[in-house]
PDB file of C-alpha atoms in Angstrom:
ATOM      1  CA  UNK A 132       0.000   0.000   0.000  1.00 51.00           C
ATOM      2  CA  UNK A 133       1.302   3.468  -0.844  1.00 43.00           C
ATOM      3  CA  UNK A 134       2.516   5.485   2.130  1.00 41.00           C
ATOM      4  CA  UNK A 135       3.361   8.598   0.115  1.00 38.00           C
ATOM      5  CA  UNK A 136      -0.094  10.145  -0.068  1.00 39.00           C
ATOM      6  CA  UNK A 137      -0.659  13.231   2.048  1.00 43.00           C
ATOM      7  CA  UNK A 138      -3.919  13.628   3.908  1.00 50.00           C
ATOM      8  CA  UNK A 139      -5.984  16.204   2.032  1.00 55.00           C
ATOM      9  CA  UNK A 140      -9.318  15.050   3.402  1.00 63.00           C
ATOM     10  CA  UNK A 141     -11.821  17.836   4.124  1.00 72.00           C
ATOM     11  CA  UNK A 142     -13.251  15.674   6.921  1.00 76.00           C
ATOM     12  CA  UNK A 143     -12.420  16.437  10.519  1.00 85.00           C
ATOM     13  CA  UNK A 144     -10.860  13.858  12.804  1.00 92.00           C
ATOM     14  CA  UNK A 145     -14.036  14.024  14.865  1.00 93.00           C
ATOM     15  CA  UNK A 146     -16.210  13.143  11.869  1.00 94.00           C
ATOM     16  CA  UNK A 147     -13.970  10.216  10.986  1.00 96.00           C
ATOM     17  CA  UNK A 148     -13.967   8.938  14.573  1.00 96.00           C
ATOM     18  CA  UNK A 149     -17.766   9.167  14.765  1.00 95.00           C
ATOM     19  CA  UNK A 150     -18.107   7.223  11.512  1.00 96.00           C
ATOM     20  CA  UNK A 151     -15.768   4.448  12.634  1.00 96.00           C
ATOM     21  CA  UNK A 152     -17.577   4.227  15.963  1.00 97.00           C
ATOM     22  CA  UNK A 153     -20.640   3.202  13.941  1.00 96.00           C
ATOM     23  CA  UNK A 154     -18.709   0.617  11.919  1.00 97.00           C
ATOM     24  CA  UNK A 155     -15.436  -0.311  13.691  1.00 97.00           C
ATOM     25  CA  UNK A 156     -12.547  -1.678  11.638  1.00 98.00           C
ATOM     26  CA  UNK A 157      -9.012  -2.929  12.270  1.00 97.00           C
ATOM     27  CA  UNK A 158      -5.995  -0.608  12.126  1.00 97.00           C
ATOM     28  CA  UNK A 159      -4.949  -2.212   8.861  1.00 97.00           C
ATOM     29  CA  UNK A 160      -8.354  -1.538   7.324  1.00 98.00           C
ATOM     30  CA  UNK A 161      -8.341   2.014   8.636  1.00 98.00           C
ATOM     31  CA  UNK A 162      -4.970   2.609   6.972  1.00 97.00           C
ATOM     32  CA  UNK A 163      -6.321   1.329   3.657  1.00 98.00           C
ATOM     33  CA  UNK A 164      -9.388   3.537   3.992  1.00 98.00           C
ATOM     34  CA  UNK A 165      -7.222   6.561   4.783  1.00 97.00           C
ATOM     35  CA  UNK A 166      -5.265   6.012   1.562  1.00 97.00           C
ATOM     36  CA  UNK A 167      -8.492   5.521  -0.386  1.00 97.00           C
ATOM     37  CA  UNK A 168     -10.128   8.677   0.993  1.00 97.00           C
ATOM     38  CA  UNK A 169      -7.008  10.725   0.259  1.00 96.00           C
ATOM     39  CA  UNK A 170      -6.939   9.463  -3.326  1.00 97.00           C
ATOM     40  CA  UNK A 171     -10.645  10.119  -3.802  1.00 97.00           C
ATOM     41  CA  UNK A 172     -10.329  13.723  -2.629  1.00 95.00           C
ATOM     42  CA  UNK A 173      -7.442  14.264  -5.055  1.00 95.00           C
ATOM     43  CA  UNK A 174      -9.345  12.783  -8.003  1.00 96.00           C
ATOM     44  CA  UNK A 175     -12.538  14.611  -7.058  1.00 94.00           C
ATOM     45  CA  UNK A 176     -11.016  17.839  -8.393  1.00 90.00           C
ATOM     46  CA  UNK A 177     -11.024  16.433 -11.939  1.00 90.00           C
ATOM     47  CA  UNK A 178     -13.602  13.616 -11.855  1.00 90.00           C
ATOM     48  CA  UNK A 179     -16.972  13.850 -10.106  1.00 91.00           C
ATOM     49  CA  UNK A 180     -16.857  10.786  -7.863  1.00 95.00           C
ATOM     50  CA  UNK A 181     -19.197  11.941  -5.062  1.00 94.00           C
ATOM     51  CA  UNK A 182     -21.519  14.883  -4.563  1.00 92.00           C
ATOM     52  CA  UNK A 183     -19.285  17.799  -3.450  1.00 92.00           C
ATOM     53  CA  UNK A 184     -21.724  18.641  -0.657  1.00 92.00           C
ATOM     54  CA  UNK A 185     -21.012  15.275   0.983  1.00 92.00           C
ATOM     55  CA  UNK A 186     -17.219  15.678   1.214  1.00 92.00           C
ATOM     56  CA  UNK A 187     -17.174  17.142   4.759  1.00 92.00           C
ATOM     57  CA  UNK A 188     -19.029  14.022   5.957  1.00 93.00           C
ATOM     58  CA  UNK A 189     -17.368  11.576   3.593  1.00 95.00           C
ATOM     59  CA  UNK A 190     -16.492   9.079   6.331  1.00 97.00           C
ATOM     60  CA  UNK A 191     -20.084   8.871   7.559  1.00 96.00           C
ATOM     61  CA  UNK A 192     -22.022   9.368   4.326  1.00 94.00           C
ATOM     62  CA  UNK A 193     -19.871   7.039   2.216  1.00 96.00           C
ATOM     63  CA  UNK A 194     -17.371   4.960   4.209  1.00 97.00           C
ATOM     64  CA  UNK A 195     -19.533   3.905   7.187  1.00 97.00           C
ATOM     65  CA  UNK A 196     -22.570   3.649   4.912  1.00 97.00           C
ATOM     66  CA  UNK A 197     -20.669   1.047   2.877  1.00 98.00           C
ATOM     67  CA  UNK A 198     -19.052  -0.803   5.792  1.00 98.00           C
ATOM     68  CA  UNK A 199     -22.398  -1.550   7.435  1.00 98.00           C
ATOM     69  CA  UNK A 200     -23.175  -4.100   4.709  1.00 98.00           C
ATOM     70  CA  UNK A 201     -20.596  -6.494   6.147  1.00 98.00           C
ATOM     71  CA  UNK A 202     -22.756  -7.190   9.200  1.00 97.00           C
ATOM     72  CA  UNK A 203     -25.624  -8.320   6.943  1.00 98.00           C
ATOM     73  CA  UNK A 204     -23.466 -10.853   5.099  1.00 98.00           C
ATOM     74  CA  UNK A 205     -20.700 -11.784   7.558  1.00 96.00           C
ATOM     75  CA  UNK A 206     -19.724 -15.002   5.756  1.00 96.00           C
ATOM     76  CA  UNK A 207     -19.673 -13.524   2.247  1.00 98.00           C
ATOM     77  CA  UNK A 208     -16.301 -13.576   0.478  1.00 97.00           C
ATOM     78  CA  UNK A 209     -17.243 -13.096  -3.177  1.00 98.00           C
ATOM     79  CA  UNK A 210     -18.996  -9.797  -3.834  1.00 98.00           C
ATOM     80  CA  UNK A 211     -20.179  -8.089  -7.006  1.00 98.00           C
ATOM     81  CA  UNK A 212     -20.644  -4.316  -6.845  1.00 98.00           C
ATOM     82  CA  UNK A 213     -22.741  -3.087  -9.759  1.00 98.00           C
ATOM     83  CA  UNK A 214     -22.037   0.414 -11.036  1.00 97.00           C
ATOM     84  CA  UNK A 215     -19.173   0.975  -8.605  1.00 97.00           C
ATOM     85  CA  UNK A 216     -18.641   4.626  -9.537  1.00 96.00           C
ATOM     86  CA  UNK A 217     -16.318   6.148  -6.949  1.00 96.00           C
ATOM     87  CA  UNK A 218     -16.020   2.831  -5.142  1.00 98.00           C
ATOM     88  CA  UNK A 219     -18.992   2.755  -2.807  1.00 98.00           C
ATOM     89  CA  UNK A 220     -19.548   0.260  -1.459  1.00 98.00           C
ATOM     90  CA  UNK A 221     -17.156  -1.953  -3.462  1.00 98.00           C
ATOM     91  CA  UNK A 222     -13.731  -0.493  -2.704  1.00 98.00           C
ATOM     92  CA  UNK A 223     -14.644   0.072   0.946  1.00 98.00           C
ATOM     93  CA  UNK A 224     -15.674  -3.571   1.268  1.00 98.00           C
ATOM     94  CA  UNK A 225     -12.464  -4.649  -0.458  1.00 98.00           C
ATOM     95  CA  UNK A 226     -10.412  -2.657   2.049  1.00 98.00           C
ATOM     96  CA  UNK A 227     -12.220  -4.363   4.930  1.00 98.00           C
ATOM     97  CA  UNK A 228     -11.866  -7.851   3.440  1.00 98.00           C
ATOM     98  CA  UNK A 229      -8.216  -7.549   2.423  1.00 97.00           C
ATOM     99  CA  UNK A 230      -7.086  -9.959   5.127  1.00 91.00           C
ATOM    100  CA  UNK A 231      -9.761 -12.574   4.471  1.00 96.00           C
ATOM    101  CA  UNK A 232      -8.576 -15.638   2.567  1.00 96.00           C
ATOM    102  CA  UNK A 233     -10.481 -16.117  -0.662  1.00 96.00           C
ATOM    103  CA  UNK A 234     -12.121 -12.685  -0.573  1.00 98.00           C
ATOM    104  CA  UNK A 235     -12.721 -10.918  -3.894  1.00 98.00           C
ATOM    105  CA  UNK A 236     -14.890  -8.013  -4.932  1.00 98.00           C
ATOM    106  CA  UNK A 237     -15.834  -7.499  -8.585  1.00 98.00           C
ATOM    107  CA  UNK A 238     -16.191  -3.782  -9.353  1.00 98.00           C
ATOM    108  CA  UNK A 239     -18.393  -3.294 -12.416  1.00 98.00           C
ATOM    109  CA  UNK A 240     -18.062   0.186 -13.919  1.00 98.00           C
ATOM    110  CA  UNK A 241     -18.330   1.056 -17.609  1.00 96.00           C
ATOM    111  CA  UNK A 242     -17.323   4.751 -17.253  1.00 96.00           C
ATOM    112  CA  UNK A 243     -13.665   4.886 -18.325  1.00 96.00           C
ATOM    113  CA  UNK A 244     -12.608   7.683 -15.958  1.00 96.00           C
ATOM    114  CA  UNK A 245     -14.226   6.075 -12.957  1.00 97.00           C
ATOM    115  CA  UNK A 246     -12.804   2.667 -13.880  1.00 98.00           C
ATOM    116  CA  UNK A 247      -9.349   4.269 -14.017  1.00 97.00           C
ATOM    117  CA  UNK A 248      -9.877   5.698 -10.540  1.00 98.00           C
ATOM    118  CA  UNK A 249     -10.982   2.312  -9.246  1.00 98.00           C
ATOM    119  CA  UNK A 250      -7.841   0.670 -10.616  1.00 98.00           C
ATOM    120  CA  UNK A 251      -5.673   3.177  -8.797  1.00 98.00           C
ATOM    121  CA  UNK A 252      -7.698   2.828  -5.587  1.00 98.00           C
ATOM    122  CA  UNK A 253      -7.313  -0.944  -5.656  1.00 98.00           C
ATOM    123  CA  UNK A 254      -3.594  -0.596  -6.354  1.00 98.00           C
ATOM    124  CA  UNK A 255      -2.756   1.771  -3.516  1.00 98.00           C
ATOM    125  CA  UNK A 256      -4.900  -0.066  -0.974  1.00 98.00           C
ATOM    126  CA  UNK A 257      -3.705  -3.536  -2.028  1.00 97.00           C
ATOM    127  CA  UNK A 258      -7.288  -4.708  -1.840  1.00 98.00           C
ATOM    128  CA  UNK A 259      -8.746  -7.923  -3.329  1.00 98.00           C
ATOM    129  CA  UNK A 260     -10.834  -6.349  -6.072  1.00 98.00           C
ATOM    130  CA  UNK A 261     -11.048  -6.819  -9.833  1.00 98.00           C
ATOM    131  CA  UNK A 262     -12.228  -4.066 -12.170  1.00 98.00           C
ATOM    132  CA  UNK A 263     -14.751  -4.992 -14.888  1.00 98.00           C
ATOM    133  CA  UNK A 264     -15.000  -2.008 -17.280  1.00 98.00           C
ATOM    134  CA  UNK A 265     -18.178  -3.091 -19.031  1.00 97.00           C
ATOM    135  CA  UNK A 266     -21.956  -2.876 -18.992  1.00 96.00           C
ATOM    136  CA  UNK A 267     -23.582  -4.583 -16.031  1.00 96.00           C
ATOM    137  CA  UNK A 268     -25.597  -6.855 -18.297  1.00 94.00           C
ATOM    138  CA  UNK A 269     -22.422  -8.070 -20.008  1.00 96.00           C
ATOM    139  CA  UNK A 270     -20.791  -8.771 -16.646  1.00 97.00           C
ATOM    140  CA  UNK A 271     -23.783 -10.748 -15.408  1.00 95.00           C
ATOM    141  CA  UNK A 272     -24.014 -12.730 -18.650  1.00 93.00           C
ATOM    142  CA  UNK A 273     -20.321 -13.653 -18.485  1.00 92.00           C
ATOM    143  CA  UNK A 274     -20.139 -14.363 -14.765  1.00 89.00           C
ATOM    144  CA  UNK A 275     -19.572 -18.059 -14.120  1.00 85.00           C
ATOM    145  CA  UNK A 276     -18.396 -17.989 -10.519  1.00 85.00           C
ATOM    146  CA  UNK A 277     -20.891 -18.101  -7.682  1.00 90.00           C
ATOM    147  CA  UNK A 278     -21.309 -14.695  -6.050  1.00 97.00           C
ATOM    148  CA  UNK A 279     -22.144 -14.554  -2.343  1.00 98.00           C
ATOM    149  CA  UNK A 280     -23.447 -11.004  -2.303  1.00 98.00           C
ATOM    150  CA  UNK A 281     -24.392  -8.427  -4.948  1.00 98.00           C
ATOM    151  CA  UNK A 282     -24.544  -4.721  -4.094  1.00 98.00           C
ATOM    152  CA  UNK A 283     -25.418  -1.395  -5.672  1.00 98.00           C
ATOM    153  CA  UNK A 284     -25.602   2.164  -4.390  1.00 96.00           C
ATOM    154  CA  UNK A 285     -27.063   5.224  -6.105  1.00 88.00           C
ATOM    155  CA  UNK A 286     -27.216   3.377  -9.416  1.00 94.00           C
ATOM    156  CA  UNK A 287     -30.800   2.866 -10.595  1.00 94.00           C
ATOM    157  CA  UNK A 288     -34.387   2.390  -9.377  1.00 95.00           C
ATOM    158  CA  UNK A 289     -35.007  -0.825  -7.480  1.00 96.00           C
ATOM    159  CA  UNK A 290     -37.045  -2.469 -10.233  1.00 95.00           C
ATOM    160  CA  UNK A 291     -34.056  -2.043 -12.563  1.00 95.00           C
ATOM    161  CA  UNK A 292     -31.537  -3.312 -10.011  1.00 96.00           C
ATOM    162  CA  UNK A 293     -33.606  -6.447  -9.548  1.00 97.00           C
ATOM    163  CA  UNK A 294     -33.371  -7.153 -13.266  1.00 95.00           C
ATOM    164  CA  UNK A 295     -29.603  -6.842 -13.199  1.00 96.00           C
ATOM    165  CA  UNK A 296     -29.225  -8.925 -10.039  1.00 97.00           C
ATOM    166  CA  UNK A 297     -31.785 -11.643 -10.799  1.00 96.00           C
ATOM    167  CA  UNK A 298     -29.355 -14.148 -12.415  1.00 95.00           C
ATOM    168  CA  UNK A 299     -26.850 -13.759  -9.575  1.00 97.00           C
ATOM    169  CA  UNK A 300     -29.435 -13.945  -6.791  1.00 96.00           C
ATOM    170  CA  UNK A 301     -31.075 -17.013  -8.251  1.00 93.00           C
ATOM    171  CA  UNK A 302     -27.660 -18.713  -8.282  1.00 94.00           C
ATOM    172  CA  UNK A 303     -27.389 -18.127  -4.537  1.00 96.00           C
ATOM    173  CA  UNK A 304     -26.293 -14.530  -4.040  1.00 97.00           C
ATOM    174  CA  UNK A 305     -27.810 -12.193  -1.472  1.00 98.00           C
ATOM    175  CA  UNK A 306     -28.700  -8.727  -2.780  1.00 98.00           C
ATOM    176  CA  UNK A 307     -27.986  -5.705  -0.586  1.00 98.00           C
ATOM    177  CA  UNK A 308     -29.073  -2.418  -2.130  1.00 98.00           C
ATOM    178  CA  UNK A 309     -28.389   0.899  -0.388  1.00 97.00           C
ATOM    179  CA  UNK A 310     -31.390   3.168  -0.818  1.00 96.00           C
ATOM    180  CA  UNK A 311     -32.672   6.545   0.403  1.00 91.00           C
ATOM    181  CA  UNK A 312     -35.931   8.205   1.286  1.00 88.00           C
ATOM    182  CA  UNK A 313     -37.799   6.958  -1.795  1.00 92.00           C
ATOM    183  CA  UNK A 314     -37.375   3.285  -0.950  1.00 95.00           C
ATOM    184  CA  UNK A 315     -41.087   2.650  -0.240  1.00 95.00           C
ATOM    185  CA  UNK A 316     -42.132   4.115  -3.585  1.00 96.00           C
ATOM    186  CA  UNK A 317     -39.427   2.107  -5.345  1.00 96.00           C
ATOM    187  CA  UNK A 318     -40.608  -1.092  -3.649  1.00 96.00           C
ATOM    188  CA  UNK A 319     -44.172  -0.407  -4.759  1.00 96.00           C
ATOM    189  CA  UNK A 320     -43.060   0.121  -8.340  1.00 95.00           C
ATOM    190  CA  UNK A 321     -40.784  -2.928  -8.254  1.00 95.00           C
ATOM    191  CA  UNK A 322     -43.667  -5.251  -7.412  1.00 94.00           C
ATOM    192  CA  UNK A 323     -45.144  -4.481 -10.844  1.00 93.00           C
ATOM    193  CA  UNK A 324     -42.246  -6.403 -12.350  1.00 92.00           C
ATOM    194  CA  UNK A 325     -41.007  -8.769  -9.633  1.00 96.00           C
ATOM    195  CA  UNK A 326     -42.112 -11.081  -6.861  1.00 96.00           C
ATOM    196  CA  UNK A 327     -39.833 -10.431  -3.889  1.00 96.00           C
ATOM    197  CA  UNK A 328     -39.853 -10.657  -0.103  1.00 95.00           C
ATOM    198  CA  UNK A 329     -37.531  -7.825   0.900  1.00 97.00           C
ATOM    199  CA  UNK A 330     -36.151  -7.144   4.362  1.00 97.00           C
ATOM    200  CA  UNK A 331     -35.621  -3.457   5.064  1.00 97.00           C
ATOM    201  CA  UNK A 332     -32.850  -2.378   7.436  1.00 97.00           C
ATOM    202  CA  UNK A 333     -32.406   1.186   8.707  1.00 96.00           C
ATOM    203  CA  UNK A 334     -28.997   2.658   7.995  1.00 95.00           C
ATOM    204  CA  UNK A 335     -26.566   2.850  10.900  1.00 94.00           C
ATOM    205  CA  UNK A 336     -25.592   6.282   9.656  1.00 92.00           C
ATOM    206  CA  UNK A 337     -29.036   7.696  10.435  1.00 86.00           C
ATOM    207  CA  UNK A 338     -31.275   9.845   8.301  1.00 85.00           C
ATOM    208  CA  UNK A 339     -33.610   8.199   5.824  1.00 89.00           C
ATOM    209  CA  UNK A 340     -31.135   5.670   4.457  1.00 92.00           C
ATOM    210  CA  UNK A 341     -32.275   2.065   4.131  1.00 96.00           C
ATOM    211  CA  UNK A 342     -30.753  -1.242   3.040  1.00 97.00           C
ATOM    212  CA  UNK A 343     -32.946  -3.542   0.975  1.00 98.00           C
ATOM    213  CA  UNK A 344     -32.000  -7.207   1.499  1.00 98.00           C
ATOM    214  CA  UNK A 345     -33.326  -9.758  -0.988  1.00 98.00           C
ATOM    215  CA  UNK A 346     -32.620 -13.496  -1.281  1.00 97.00           C
ATOM    216  CA  UNK A 347     -34.985 -14.450  -4.111  1.00 95.00           C
ATOM    217  CA  UNK A 348     -36.225 -12.681  -7.243  1.00 96.00           C
ATOM    218  CA  UNK A 349     -38.995 -13.981  -9.481  1.00 95.00           C
ATOM    219  CA  UNK A 350     -40.119 -12.202 -12.632  1.00 93.00           C
ATOM    220  CA  UNK A 351     -43.820 -11.490 -13.049  1.00 90.00           C
ATOM    221  CA  UNK A 352     -45.156 -12.961 -16.283  1.00 77.00           C
ATOM    222  CA  UNK A 353     -46.559  -9.665 -17.556  1.00 60.00           C
ATOM    223  CA  UNK A 354     -44.261  -7.235 -15.808  1.00 51.00           C
ATOM    224  CA  UNK A 355     -42.453  -5.957 -18.873  1.00 52.00           C
ATOM    225  CA  UNK A 356     -38.753  -5.123 -19.011  1.00 57.00           C
ATOM    226  CA  UNK A 357     -37.899  -2.503 -16.406  1.00 50.00           C
ATOM    227  CA  UNK A 358     -34.252  -2.401 -17.503  1.00 54.00           C
ATOM    228  CA  UNK A 359     -35.167  -1.489 -21.070  1.00 53.00           C
ATOM    229  CA  UNK A 360     -37.634   1.144 -19.850  1.00 49.00           C
ATOM    230  CA  UNK A 361     -34.912   2.659 -17.654  1.00 48.00           C
ATOM    231  CA  UNK A 362     -32.295   2.640 -20.398  1.00 52.00           C
ATOM    232  CA  UNK A 363     -34.706   4.318 -22.752  1.00 44.00           C
ATOM    233  CA  UNK A 364     -35.624   7.092 -20.324  1.00 41.00           C
TER     234      UNK A 364
END
């Protein structure tokens, strides 16, 4: 892991400490996350990785928000993060699982600039992640290995995410989708296309954040194609 990065984080030490109190990690993981946060802040000046308004609370809004997924799938080693963007939750999970034998996180991101950032983040943190610079559908179609857990954050409406995740979930993966205040409306819309029995968990970071946990996805016969409708919007 690179030790040459200087800490340019706009977050206060108090904010970081409060975030890690919500989702404690080892010293080794904290060091990886420090390097990752520093890199993200540097790249943020040229590539929009997170909303600028969230930078002062980056550790809570993004790091702790991602880390909390580990408690919902404590035995999971193989993860697929769809639409990884700036690395949430995928890179954060990879930092936390770096010492776990057999751990691997697939980061699926078709945007070239963001994929380049992810490569550098994985390099400097020495984390067990593999970048897949392609469309999510192509990744899912080509995936042959069993995935333990599939995640997505700030990517697409729930009914669309279910379409992407369906093949992985029905091979045994658990889906954990980080959602915000519109989760109830998204669940209502999703039931037009899918039969699901979701479990909703409040976010440890407070506010209106929720985690949607799903273990089975069944397509409704006349539900239409939510993915195509979303892509065409």
